[in-house]
Each structure stands twice: as structure tokens, then as C-alpha cells.
Amino acid sequence: MRVTVDGITVRPAQGASLLAAVRLAGAELPTLCHDDRLTPEGSCRTCLVRSGGNVVAACVTPAVDGTVVEVAGDALRALRREAVEVIVAALPPYALDGGVDDRELARVCHAMGIAPQAAQGRGGRGRDDSHPYVHLDRDLCIACGRCVRMCAEVQGTFALTLVGRGADTVVAPGTGGPWAQSDCVACGGCVDTCPTGALTEPGLPLGGGTAAPARTVTRTVTTCGYCGVGCSLEVLTREGQVAAVLPDHEGPVNRGHACVKGRFAHGFLRSPERLTRPLLRRDGRLEPVTWQEALEHVARGLRAAVAAGGPDAVAVISSARATNEENYLIQKFMRVAVGTNNIDNCSRLCHAPSAAGLTASFGLSGGTDTFDDVETADCLLLVGANPIEAHPVIGARLLQKVLRGARLVVADPRAVGLARYADVHLRPRPGTNVALFHGLAHTLWAEGLADEEFLRRRAGGLPELLALLADYPPDRVSALTGVPAEDLVAAARLYGRAERPAIIYGLGVTEHLHGTDGVRTLANLAILRGAVGTARGFGVNPLRGQNNVQGASDMGALPDVLPGYGKVTDPLARSRAEDVWGAPVPGRPGMRIPEMFAAARAGALGALWIVGEDVCATDPDATRVAEALEACPLVVCQELFLSQTARRADVVLPAASWLEKDGTFVNFDRRFQRVRPALAPPGEAMTDFAVVHALASALGVDLGCRTPAEALAECGRVTPLFAGLSHERLDREGAIAWPCPDPRGPGEARLHRERFATPDGRAHLAACPYLPPGENPDDHYPVILVTGRRWAHYNSGGMTRRTGNILLDDTDRLDLHPADAARYGLRDGHPVTVESRHGRATLTASLSDDLVPGQVFCAFHFPSSGVNTLTSDHADTVTSCPEYKVTAVRLIPGPAAAARRGE
Ligand SMILES: Nc1nc2c(c(=O)[nH]1)N[C@H]1C(S)=C(S)[C@@H](COP(=O)(O)OP(=O)(O)OC[C@H]3O[C@@H](n4cnc5c(=O)[nH]c(N)nc54)[C@H](O)[C@@H]3O)O[C@H]1N2
Ligand SMILES: Nc1nc2c(c(=O)[nH]1)N[C@H]1C(S)=C(S)[C@@H](COP(=O)(O)OP(=O)(O)OC[C@H]3O[C@@H](n4cnc5c(=O)[nH]c(N)nc54)[C@H](O)[C@@H]3O)O[C@H]1N2
Ligand SMILES: [Mo]
């Protein structure tokens, strides 16, 4: 297609607008209601051009072959200027004032020579400053609708609308009432796109998608340190403070979008509660000491532990919040300086079953495809994951996909998030996934929806699976899971008949007594359909949790594997590491997290070093965890805050956060991305990298790897998976997926295209029978408690509770069906005591139709409510991942003290 713009010929893509053609030609054409990410609206009349004899708004006029467009010319200029003058005249005088001169409107006015005095409106429509992060000045609203479209077309929350008529039209929350009480989830998209500053975040007056803030501001592009999505963020700092965090429009996963956590929840950085000095317990109290005293104390304690019980009397829980380079260094410290494999990370608590299950099925522990591919699927099977709240940027991308017509099957006991948009919503009883997946597999096979050619060429284990599936006809599965047989069949047909189906899943699959079986039997579905390792579907993809849980595991912060997943029991893998490290590597797998606690309680652990994990708040059966720490002679906790765990430690070391460190994270779809410091850590806090080095020095050990860049380079010499990666390359090229063996070759975002990474090159079907959960209700504990996440807080809440997010959500609620409320005498908004066989917690009852009777839900973001004293020590039989998703409880009206009195 050829279009001529003021005499210049350009070739825009099919379906492009005149505006796109004009931009291609490099002609100057202002816009106000336009944002490339949104459907054009043509309401501001700022982009008027002449085409085919008519004056048209370029943004809404499609380009057709041969179009001649006139942009320059005084008459057109005057028309456009008039349009802007009309808009500006209605605005209050401060609309074009100094502090706001970065906004698009101000820039357009400047370019057109419209003076600030042109703004002469009377204002008086008032502000809405009720929300902690999104403030509205109605007088600056020009009703361009960009915020409304952003909320609908990118975020998918549909929280905003335009109200009023004519010149009085203004944006407002669709629910009416103040912004703070609206459906807004504070992704910040509306603030970003607002061209006038009507919508701003408090602090820095920013607005306009391409806002160029004041010159005193420093910009740092880094990767978000909350969840595993891996959003690329641009951090603006001014005088040592974060002024704002904006989504990076080049971010490969987030593409200019973000969520309430990455975008706004940075207030914790300068919380007065931030740890700034090392603390040492003396006479029962934690007191500030110098780094030297603290490190010498730890070094003495480690030596004493080894002297008493050998190297295996020392253990570390490494942090999935920390960088790859830090995790690499910590595992090297344990293996080389201490001589033990006692290292684990919180992957144990979430996706260890994914690592085990995907490795058994396909040979590698990562998800099988890149999210960009997954998103092009025509049918999504979303299982036990709530990305709308837990991975909001992914949730938003998936939702848009569904709104554009992709079929959606959701399997989740709760009717939350994307379940509202599902073609079929399967609601299995918690803990019955394996039966559910067998039911789906049974139907795939029975209805001829399996890919027999793929199964013959590329898979193994079919006869065993078919023999097992005979026991899982829809009726029986319905009885086991509570899912109606017709829903099961409908879901199997959707997945089975789709051209390019994809499976995406979360903790609802893994955090069970048989979580690994869950992953494997879910993978069966993709194998049966030939929808993995082919172009006929997009495999099986876990939505990994923490910002760097994939990376912490990749770096070998696990008891049984070295960096790159070479087994510690494999002499070849060991010798490769030994060659690089110049030291022997112990060949016996170390302890997993629950084994560390058990060893401590048994008096067999002399020292436990905990880096960035609040085990006393987030590990299950928290009372027993506290007992373990109590019993361990030396507990070292490396933290940002005096967490529940730090309070019980003997030494507390103040750590830098993700906004204060240099390195890399690996996101949920295996992309390495750079992390860059935007600020210096407060007080004497140090990066985990520096702390490990300092501790090694205190023991007289030199770990090498002076810088994070050197650490990643060294890791690449230990394992071919990462050999092609370097900081320098990531700085140059941006995100790179592993496996990446070659510095000149690209990473492999799609796995298994030729052969699977299993020893025989085939995918392995798993014939594991359904087995019931570990926790089961009885007369005393008749209700099933499911635990999981809510959008405004993050895990222990240690960080998000110390930000404005606390104003969005200030308590741990127990969601329950009104029928259960009536049955147990509970009232909405009133305290409820939840008791399990293991502990007791006080929450606030919240009545909701999202739950079925007999099942209740809560998060664990407020440690003081004690949710993890309820959860049991039942754990996945293969990987020890806790059964967080099933706990039998009873419900008693009133707070715990009252409940006790009533006993
Ligand atoms: N806002 C926010 N985001 C987060 C986090 C956070 O704390 N807050 N944490 C991060 C971390 S560490 C992780 S691992 C991820 C987790 O992200 P998700 O895996 O999405 O999180 P969850 O809410 O724990 O669990 C997902 C769903 O599993 C469902 N479920 C429970 N039992 C079953 C079952 O038996 N079968 C099926 N099919 N479904 C079941 C629950 O109802 C729940 O909706 O989120 C990350 N992102
Ligand atoms: N009931 C229930 N419990 C659960 C779950 C559930 O679904 N239900 N989910 C589990 C899952 S999936 C996970 S991943 C765990 C998460 O549990 P945790 O890992 O314990 O939780 P977080 O709050 O993410 O972070 C832990 C601590 O790390 C600190 N921190 C942050 N960044 C850094 C850093 O760079 N360096 C250092 N040294 N410290 C840092 C924070 O201050 C915080 O106190 O919770 C688990 N617990
Ligand atoms: Mo997690």
C-alpha cells in the first residue's frame, strides 16, 4: 500500500490509519486522544488532515492504497490550532503552568504557539484524592477517553467511564462514588496515558504517555522485584528518593503496562522500619552492632557448628527475591566454603513440583514455551492460577486475548479472576486435580481427540496411561471432584478441538500432597494432543511466583542440583563445577527446607542462615517453624525488615532491596533480564552479594567473582545452559531466554521443538492414580480452607504493608459463602476465629458467592493474623512442597480470645 503525505510516499501496513502513514512520513501532527496501544477515537480533532478533498481526523481514518494526505498548509494548521484552543479555553489557568509543562497537552500547545494564558476556564469541578495512588483533577479532564480505553483495552478492569454531557464530560469510576472505592486496581495505566495531568500519581506530577520529567530526575531501567512476570520498569529518582516507577514501553513482557506493586509499591524503601544496621542478640535482645562484630559472630557460630556436627550441620535458605548472581554466590559459599549441599529456596514452597514434574515429563524444569506464543493460542486451559491478582500484567494480556475470542477453560474451585470470562469453569474440590486431569484425558482419548501420530513418534507411556484412564470415566471423575460430567466433557472438547491450545497453571496444581502428580497428569493432556514441542499448541507453562524463583533454582540454590541442574550425585556434573571452583563439591544431596527445620528441632542443625524469606510467616505449620529456630544455636537472618523470622534470629543482617542492586533475574518464561540499582541502600545495609563476600572473608575464604557480572560469567562456565549469557550482552540485547549455550546464538524461548530433553528424547506420559489430599474434613473440622493471594499485597506482606497498598487492603479476610456464614453464625466484616488441627487464626469474615459452601479462602499477607499456624506439614510426596491449598478447619464467631473463652 502506498500513501503520499505532503508529497512523500510511504508504505504503511495494511489496516494502518492515516495517522500512522503521517508518522511514517515523519510529518509533525499533534494528537491528544490517541495512544498507539488503544483503539482510536477521533474525539479531540487535533490530528485533522485533508484527504480526498475532506478534512478528517487522521487517527480514525484508514489508509487505503493511493491516498494523498495533506498535513502542512496554513488552513489545516489553523483548524488544528482552533480545535486545541477550544479544548484549552475550558481549562483552568494552571493547566499549562510550569510544573505541568511535561504533559502532552502542554507540549502540543507549545508546538502550536498557544500561550499558557489561553487557559481561562473557571474550574470548580473539584478533585478526587481519595485513592493512595491515582488522583483526579476534574478541571484538567478533556474527556479524551484515553484513561477509559486504557482501563478497558489494556488492563481489562473496566473501572472507568465518562460521565456528564458536553463540556462537562469528565472521567469517573464506573461504580460512582470516590475512586478509592471503585474497581480500580491501580495499574497506573490511566495516569500514564492521561495527556493533561487530570490523572496523576501523588508525588511527582507526571502525565502523558511519553512524559519527560524534570531534568534533575535520573532514570534507571530495571526489572521488577515482586512477582515472576518480569516487568521492565523505568525508575525515576530524585535526590536519593524514588520519584516514580513507570512501566517501560520496551519491556518485552509488560509492553508499557504494570501493576499496583511494581508501579506504586516502593514506599517500603524509605520506611523508618527498614533495617540499616546489623543486629546481634545479647541477653535476649537484638542490639545494633558493627558489621565486623556481626560477621565475626556468624563466622564463629559457623565454625562451631561444623566442629560439632560437620559441614552438614550448617544450612541456608536462599532467596528467590535476590538476584541470580547472589544465589550463585550463596550456593558456591555453601558448597565451597562450608562443604555442604544444604541449600534450598522458596521454590520448595511453590513450584518445586513443576520443576520435578516438567523434568520427568519433558526433561527440563522450565515452562515449555514463551508467553508471547502462549498468548497466540486459540484455547487457554488455565488451571489453579489467578493471574488477574497474582500476575496482573499476564492476567491482563490473557483477558484481552479472551475478549478477542480465544476460548477459555478455567479450573479453580473459586469463581475469581478470569473464571468470570470462562467458556467452561471447572470447580474441582481442592486437592482433586489428578482425578480431574484424568477425566479430561479420558475424554480426549475416548472422543478421538488425541494425536496418535505424535504419540507414536515422540511420546512414551501410552499403554500404561490408557490402562489407568479406563478407571476415570466422566461419571466417576464427577463423583471424585464434584465437577459435573458434562462440564468435564465440554472442557475436554474445547481443549481437544482447538488448533493451538495452551496450558497455563499455578499453585492450585502444585501446593498439594500430590502436586508433582498434578503437574505430570496435567502435562499428559498436552502430550496426548501433541500440543507441546510442536507448532500445534503451546505446551505447559507454570506462572512461577517470585521475581527470581526460576533463577534461584537455575543457579543451583537447591539441595540436589548444581547451577544448570547438574545433579550433585553425578560425578561428571560435580567435576565440571570443581574445575571452575577449584574445590571439591560434596556428592550427597542436602536438606530441603522442611528437613532443615526437622533437623533443627532434633538438635542436629548448628547454624541456619536465612536470606530474604520470612519462614515464620510463610512456611506452613508456623508454630513448629518457630520451635525449629528456637532449637537452632545460630540463626542468621538477612532481611530488609525485622520480619517474624528476623525477630527470632540471633544475628540480623540488613540487606539491600531489588531497587538497590545490580544483577539479573529470570522471569517465569525463562528470560534473563538485567536488574540495575536506582538507589543506594539505606544506612549500612549491603547487597546480599556483598554480604556473602564479607562472610566468606570472615571465614578466610575468597569466592572470586568480584562483581555480579563476573559471577554470571563464571556460572556460564559451570553449565552450558547459561554459557552464552553476560551482563554486557543483556545490556545490549535486552531479555534473553535460557537455554543459551552460545554467546552468538539466541536463547531458546520455545523448548523441545526437535526432541524432548529427556534421556530418550521422548515426552513421558504419567500413569499416576488419583490419591486423596493429606488434610481431610471431619466432624470437628468440617470446612476446607484454601489459601492463596490477593492483588494488593505480596506474600508475607513485609514490603507491601509498608506502602500505600495498606490503604487498599488492610486486613486478612476469610471469604466464605453466605450459607456457611448462616450455618456458623458469622457476619460480614466481623471477626472470625479459624481453627485447624495445627493452630488458630483470627480473620475478618467476608461473604462472597465466589466460594462454594464448605470451602473458605484466605490469603497470608498479614502475619499477625496467624494463617500459617493453621496449615499442616503435609507436603508433596515427591518434592516436599507444602499442601497449602487444603486445610481442614472449623469456624467460630469472634476473635480468638473470645473463641477460647467459649471452649
Ligand atoms: N498480588 C500478589 N501477587 C503475587 C504474590 C502475592 O503474594 N501477591 N505471590 C507471588 C508468588 S510467590 C506466587 S508462587 C504466585 C502464585 O500465583 P497463583 O498460583 O495464581 O496463586 P494462588 O492464589 O496461591 O493460587 C492460585 C489458585 O489456585 C486455586 N486452587 C486451590 N486449590 C486448587 C485445586 O485443588 N485445584 C485447582 N485447579 N485450583 C486450586 C485457588 O483457588 C487460587 O485461585 O503469585 C505471585 N504473585
Ligand atoms: N498459607 C500459604 N502460605 C504460603 C503460600 C500459600 O499459597 N499459602 N505460598 C508460598 C509461596 S508460593 C511462597 S513463594 C512463599 C513466599 O514466602 P517468603 O519468601 O517468605 O515471602 P516474601 O514476603 O516474598 O519475602 C520474604 C522476605 O524477603 C525480604 N526481602 C525482599 N527482598 C530481599 C532481598 O533482596 N534480600 C533480602 N535479604 N531480603 C529480601 C522481605 O523483606 C521479606 O520479609 O510463601 C509461601 N507461603
Ligand atoms: Mo511462590
PDB file of C-alpha atoms in Angstrom, residues 382-544:
ATOM      1  CA  LEU A 382      -5.912 -22.046  32.978  1.00  0.00           C
ATOM      2  CA  VAL A 383      -5.553 -24.304  35.966  1.00  0.00           C
ATOM      3  CA  GLY A 384      -5.173 -23.360  39.625  1.00  0.00           C
ATOM      4  CA  ALA A 385      -3.881 -19.901  38.841  1.00  0.00           C
ATOM      5  CA  ASN A 386      -5.342 -16.484  39.447  1.00  0.00           C
ATOM      6  CA  PRO A 387      -3.220 -14.219  37.253  1.00  0.00           C
ATOM      7  CA  ILE A 388      -5.663 -11.312  37.486  1.00  0.00           C
ATOM      8  CA  GLU A 389      -4.460 -10.905  41.080  1.00  0.00           C
ATOM      9  CA  ALA A 390      -1.130 -12.713  41.247  1.00  0.00           C
ATOM     10  CA  HIS A 391       0.381 -11.898  37.831  1.00  0.00           C
ATOM     11  CA  PRO A 392      -1.721  -8.902  36.821  1.00  0.00           C
ATOM     12  CA  VAL A 393       0.157  -7.972  33.663  1.00  0.00           C
ATOM     13  CA  ILE A 394      -0.142 -11.542  32.384  1.00  0.00           C
ATOM     14  CA  GLY A 395      -3.732 -11.667  33.567  1.00  0.00           C
ATOM     15  CA  ALA A 396      -4.471  -8.523  31.569  1.00  0.00           C
ATOM     16  CA  ARG A 397      -2.827  -9.932  28.430  1.00  0.00           C
ATOM     17  CA  LEU A 398      -4.759 -13.196  28.795  1.00  0.00           C
ATOM     18  CA  LEU A 399      -8.018 -11.385  29.358  1.00  0.00           C
ATOM     19  CA  GLN A 400      -7.568  -9.276  26.234  1.00  0.00           C
ATOM     20  CA  LYS A 401      -6.889 -12.463  24.324  1.00  0.00           C
ATOM     21  CA  VAL A 402     -10.133 -13.955  25.607  1.00  0.00           C
ATOM     22  CA  LEU A 403     -12.071 -10.777  24.864  1.00  0.00           C
ATOM     23  CA  ARG A 404     -10.786 -11.065  21.312  1.00  0.00           C
ATOM     24  CA  GLY A 405     -12.238 -14.552  21.014  1.00  0.00           C
ATOM     25  CA  ALA A 406      -9.872 -17.176  22.420  1.00  0.00           C
ATOM     26  CA  ARG A 407     -11.712 -19.956  24.214  1.00  0.00           C
ATOM     27  CA  LEU A 408     -11.051 -20.277  27.916  1.00  0.00           C
ATOM     28  CA  VAL A 409     -11.353 -23.171  30.306  1.00  0.00           C
ATOM     29  CA  VAL A 410     -10.635 -22.324  33.937  1.00  0.00           C
ATOM     30  CA  ALA A 411     -10.135 -24.988  36.582  1.00  0.00           C
ATOM     31  CA  ASP A 412     -10.313 -23.402  40.018  1.00  0.00           C
ATOM     32  CA  PRO A 413     -12.576 -24.047  42.996  1.00  0.00           C
ATOM     33  CA  ARG A 414     -13.200 -20.304  43.255  1.00  0.00           C
ATOM     34  CA  ALA A 415     -15.073 -18.094  40.807  1.00  0.00           C
ATOM     35  CA  VAL A 416     -12.437 -15.390  40.700  1.00  0.00           C
ATOM     36  CA  GLY A 417     -10.412 -13.522  38.116  1.00  0.00           C
ATOM     37  CA  LEU A 418     -10.596 -14.989  34.637  1.00  0.00           C
ATOM     38  CA  ALA A 419     -13.172 -17.587  35.719  1.00  0.00           C
ATOM     39  CA  ARG A 420     -15.777 -14.902  35.092  1.00  0.00           C
ATOM     40  CA  TYR A 421     -14.850 -14.947  31.409  1.00  0.00           C
ATOM     41  CA  ALA A 422     -14.501 -18.702  31.016  1.00  0.00           C
ATOM     42  CA  ASP A 423     -16.394 -20.750  28.442  1.00  0.00           C
ATOM     43  CA  VAL A 424     -16.264 -23.557  30.963  1.00  0.00           C
ATOM     44  CA  HIS A 425     -15.392 -23.113  34.621  1.00  0.00           C
ATOM     45  CA  LEU A 426     -14.474 -26.385  36.306  1.00  0.00           C
ATOM     46  CA  ARG A 427     -14.664 -26.195  40.078  1.00  0.00           C
ATOM     47  CA  PRO A 428     -12.900 -29.243  41.472  1.00  0.00           C
ATOM     48  CA  ARG A 429     -12.900 -29.867  45.187  1.00  0.00           C
ATOM     49  CA  PRO A 430      -9.480 -28.686  46.390  1.00  0.00           C
ATOM     50  CA  GLY A 431      -6.953 -31.479  46.118  1.00  0.00           C
ATOM     51  CA  THR A 432      -8.680 -33.486  43.370  1.00  0.00           C
ATOM     52  CA  ASN A 433      -6.766 -32.221  40.327  1.00  0.00           C
ATOM     53  CA  VAL A 434      -5.264 -35.567  39.376  1.00  0.00           C
ATOM     54  CA  ALA A 435      -8.719 -37.093  39.035  1.00  0.00           C
ATOM     55  CA  LEU A 436      -9.872 -34.042  37.085  1.00  0.00           C
ATOM     56  CA  PHE A 437      -6.970 -34.256  34.629  1.00  0.00           C
ATOM     57  CA  HIS A 438      -7.501 -37.986  34.156  1.00  0.00           C
ATOM     58  CA  GLY A 439     -11.141 -37.243  33.427  1.00  0.00           C
ATOM     59  CA  LEU A 440     -10.123 -34.763  30.743  1.00  0.00           C
ATOM     60  CA  ALA A 441      -7.556 -37.193  29.338  1.00  0.00           C
ATOM     61  CA  HIS A 442     -10.146 -39.985  29.313  1.00  0.00           C
ATOM     62  CA  THR A 443     -12.464 -37.863  27.200  1.00  0.00           C
ATOM     63  CA  LEU A 444      -9.677 -36.728  24.848  1.00  0.00           C
ATOM     64  CA  TRP A 445      -8.893 -40.333  24.123  1.00  0.00           C
ATOM     65  CA  ALA A 446     -12.482 -41.600  24.065  1.00  0.00           C
ATOM     66  CA  GLU A 447     -13.513 -38.922  21.587  1.00  0.00           C
ATOM     67  CA  GLY A 448     -10.571 -39.431  19.248  1.00  0.00           C
ATOM     68  CA  LEU A 449      -9.039 -36.066  20.090  1.00  0.00           C
ATOM     69  CA  ALA A 450      -5.567 -37.453  20.800  1.00  0.00           C
ATOM     70  CA  ASP A 451      -2.772 -37.066  18.262  1.00  0.00           C
ATOM     71  CA  GLU A 452      -1.794 -40.681  17.672  1.00  0.00           C
ATOM     72  CA  GLU A 453       0.948 -39.869  15.206  1.00  0.00           C
ATOM     73  CA  PHE A 454       2.650 -37.568  17.753  1.00  0.00           C
ATOM     74  CA  LEU A 455       2.192 -40.180  20.462  1.00  0.00           C
ATOM     75  CA  ARG A 456       3.864 -42.806  18.279  1.00  0.00           C
ATOM     76  CA  ARG A 457       6.790 -40.650  17.268  1.00  0.00           C
ATOM     77  CA  ARG A 458       7.518 -38.515  20.286  1.00  0.00           C
ATOM     78  CA  ALA A 459       5.929 -39.872  23.463  1.00  0.00           C
ATOM     79  CA  GLY A 460       6.192 -42.852  25.789  1.00  0.00           C
ATOM     80  CA  GLY A 461       3.978 -44.439  28.419  1.00  0.00           C
ATOM     81  CA  LEU A 462       0.722 -44.560  26.457  1.00  0.00           C
ATOM     82  CA  PRO A 463      -0.320 -48.151  27.203  1.00  0.00           C
ATOM     83  CA  GLU A 464       0.114 -47.654  30.950  1.00  0.00           C
ATOM     84  CA  LEU A 465      -1.808 -44.402  30.847  1.00  0.00           C
ATOM     85  CA  LEU A 466      -4.651 -45.869  28.801  1.00  0.00           C
ATOM     86  CA  ALA A 467      -4.966 -48.754  31.217  1.00  0.00           C
ATOM     87  CA  LEU A 468      -5.277 -46.274  34.077  1.00  0.00           C
ATOM     88  CA  LEU A 469      -7.651 -43.928  32.257  1.00  0.00           C
ATOM     89  CA  ALA A 470     -10.175 -46.716  31.925  1.00  0.00           C
ATOM     90  CA  ASP A 471     -10.877 -46.091  35.610  1.00  0.00           C
ATOM     91  CA  TYR A 472     -11.628 -42.392  35.082  1.00  0.00           C
ATOM     92  CA  PRO A 473     -14.815 -42.067  33.049  1.00  0.00           C
ATOM     93  CA  PRO A 474     -16.610 -38.726  33.464  1.00  0.00           C
ATOM     94  CA  ASP A 475     -19.169 -40.046  35.953  1.00  0.00           C
ATOM     95  CA  ARG A 476     -16.580 -41.369  38.337  1.00  0.00           C
ATOM     96  CA  VAL A 477     -14.450 -38.262  37.972  1.00  0.00           C
ATOM     97  CA  SER A 478     -17.502 -36.178  38.658  1.00  0.00           C
ATOM     98  CA  ALA A 479     -18.042 -38.064  41.909  1.00  0.00           C
ATOM     99  CA  LEU A 480     -14.377 -37.633  42.922  1.00  0.00           C
ATOM    100  CA  THR A 481     -14.063 -33.964  42.045  1.00  0.00           C
ATOM    101  CA  GLY A 482     -17.550 -32.541  42.283  1.00  0.00           C
ATOM    102  CA  VAL A 483     -17.300 -31.286  38.686  1.00  0.00           C
ATOM    103  CA  PRO A 484     -20.410 -32.068  36.612  1.00  0.00           C
ATOM    104  CA  ALA A 485     -19.625 -34.692  33.966  1.00  0.00           C
ATOM    105  CA  GLU A 486     -20.976 -32.523  31.149  1.00  0.00           C
ATOM    106  CA  ASP A 487     -18.642 -29.648  32.124  1.00  0.00           C
ATOM    107  CA  LEU A 488     -15.743 -32.061  32.092  1.00  0.00           C
ATOM    108  CA  VAL A 489     -16.624 -33.304  28.627  1.00  0.00           C
ATOM    109  CA  ALA A 490     -17.208 -29.764  27.345  1.00  0.00           C
ATOM    110  CA  ALA A 491     -13.802 -28.671  28.639  1.00  0.00           C
ATOM    111  CA  ALA A 492     -12.055 -31.681  27.102  1.00  0.00           C
ATOM    112  CA  ARG A 493     -13.682 -30.910  23.753  1.00  0.00           C
ATOM    113  CA  LEU A 494     -12.607 -27.279  23.851  1.00  0.00           C
ATOM    114  CA  TYR A 495      -9.020 -28.208  24.625  1.00  0.00           C
ATOM    115  CA  GLY A 496      -9.128 -31.235  22.346  1.00  0.00           C
ATOM    116  CA  ARG A 497     -10.529 -29.478  19.283  1.00  0.00           C
ATOM    117  CA  ALA A 498      -8.592 -26.225  19.496  1.00  0.00           C
ATOM    118  CA  GLU A 499      -5.985 -25.641  16.830  1.00  0.00           C
ATOM    119  CA  ARG A 500      -3.360 -24.184  19.160  1.00  0.00           C
ATOM    120  CA  PRO A 501      -4.242 -24.855  22.791  1.00  0.00           C
ATOM    121  CA  ALA A 502      -2.045 -23.789  25.703  1.00  0.00           C
ATOM    122  CA  ILE A 503      -1.927 -24.811  29.335  1.00  0.00           C
ATOM    123  CA  ILE A 504      -1.092 -22.215  31.969  1.00  0.00           C
ATOM    124  CA  TYR A 505      -1.122 -23.158  35.605  1.00  0.00           C
ATOM    125  CA  GLY A 506      -0.269 -22.072  39.130  1.00  0.00           C
ATOM    126  CA  LEU A 507      -0.119 -23.131  42.738  1.00  0.00           C
ATOM    127  CA  GLY A 508      -3.577 -24.689  42.642  1.00  0.00           C
ATOM    128  CA  VAL A 509      -1.778 -27.543  40.867  1.00  0.00           C
ATOM    129  CA  THR A 510       1.458 -27.731  42.848  1.00  0.00           C
ATOM    130  CA  GLU A 511       0.738 -26.972  46.514  1.00  0.00           C
ATOM    131  CA  HIS A 512      -0.835 -30.324  47.238  1.00  0.00           C
ATOM    132  CA  LEU A 513       0.062 -33.670  48.729  1.00  0.00           C
ATOM    133  CA  HIS A 514       0.355 -34.935  45.154  1.00  0.00           C
ATOM    134  CA  GLY A 515       1.458 -31.737  43.452  1.00  0.00           C
ATOM    135  CA  THR A 516       4.062 -33.377  41.246  1.00  0.00           C
ATOM    136  CA  ASP A 517       1.479 -35.927  40.092  1.00  0.00           C
ATOM    137  CA  GLY A 518      -0.746 -32.947  39.360  1.00  0.00           C
ATOM    138  CA  VAL A 519       1.858 -31.351  37.113  1.00  0.00           C
ATOM    139  CA  ARG A 520       2.579 -34.624  35.355  1.00  0.00           C
ATOM    140  CA  THR A 521      -1.050 -35.537  34.743  1.00  0.00           C
ATOM    141  CA  LEU A 522      -1.719 -32.001  33.504  1.00  0.00           C
ATOM    142  CA  ALA A 523       1.242 -32.393  31.133  1.00  0.00           C
ATOM    143  CA  ASN A 524      -0.396 -35.630  29.915  1.00  0.00           C
ATOM    144  CA  LEU A 525      -3.107 -33.535  28.266  1.00  0.00           C
ATOM    145  CA  ALA A 526      -0.626 -31.566  26.150  1.00  0.00           C
ATOM    146  CA  ILE A 527       1.203 -34.758  25.208  1.00  0.00           C
ATOM    147  CA  LEU A 528      -1.991 -36.580  24.255  1.00  0.00           C
ATOM    148  CA  ARG A 529      -2.891 -33.683  21.989  1.00  0.00           C
ATOM    149  CA  GLY A 530       0.590 -33.288  20.515  1.00  0.00           C
ATOM    150  CA  ALA A 531       0.345 -29.718  21.735  1.00  0.00           C
ATOM    151  CA  VAL A 532       3.845 -29.486  23.172  1.00  0.00           C
ATOM    152  CA  GLY A 533       7.133 -29.259  21.309  1.00  0.00           C
ATOM    153  CA  THR A 534       5.178 -28.719  18.070  1.00  0.00           C
ATOM    154  CA  ALA A 535       3.529 -25.813  16.303  1.00  0.00           C
ATOM    155  CA  ARG A 536       0.125 -27.277  17.221  1.00  0.00           C
ATOM    156  CA  GLY A 537      -0.064 -25.822  20.684  1.00  0.00           C
ATOM    157  CA  PHE A 538       1.851 -24.126  23.408  1.00  0.00           C
ATOM    158  CA  GLY A 539       2.672 -26.737  25.949  1.00  0.00           C
ATOM    159  CA  VAL A 540       2.552 -26.499  29.670  1.00  0.00           C
ATOM    160  CA  ASN A 541       3.544 -23.285  31.383  1.00  0.00           C
ATOM    161  CA  PRO A 542       3.739 -22.551  35.097  1.00  0.00           C
ATOM    162  CA  LEU A 543       3.196 -18.985  36.236  1.00  0.00           C
ATOM    163  CA  ARG A 544       6.202 -19.012  38.528  1.00  0.00           C
TER     164      ARG A 544
END
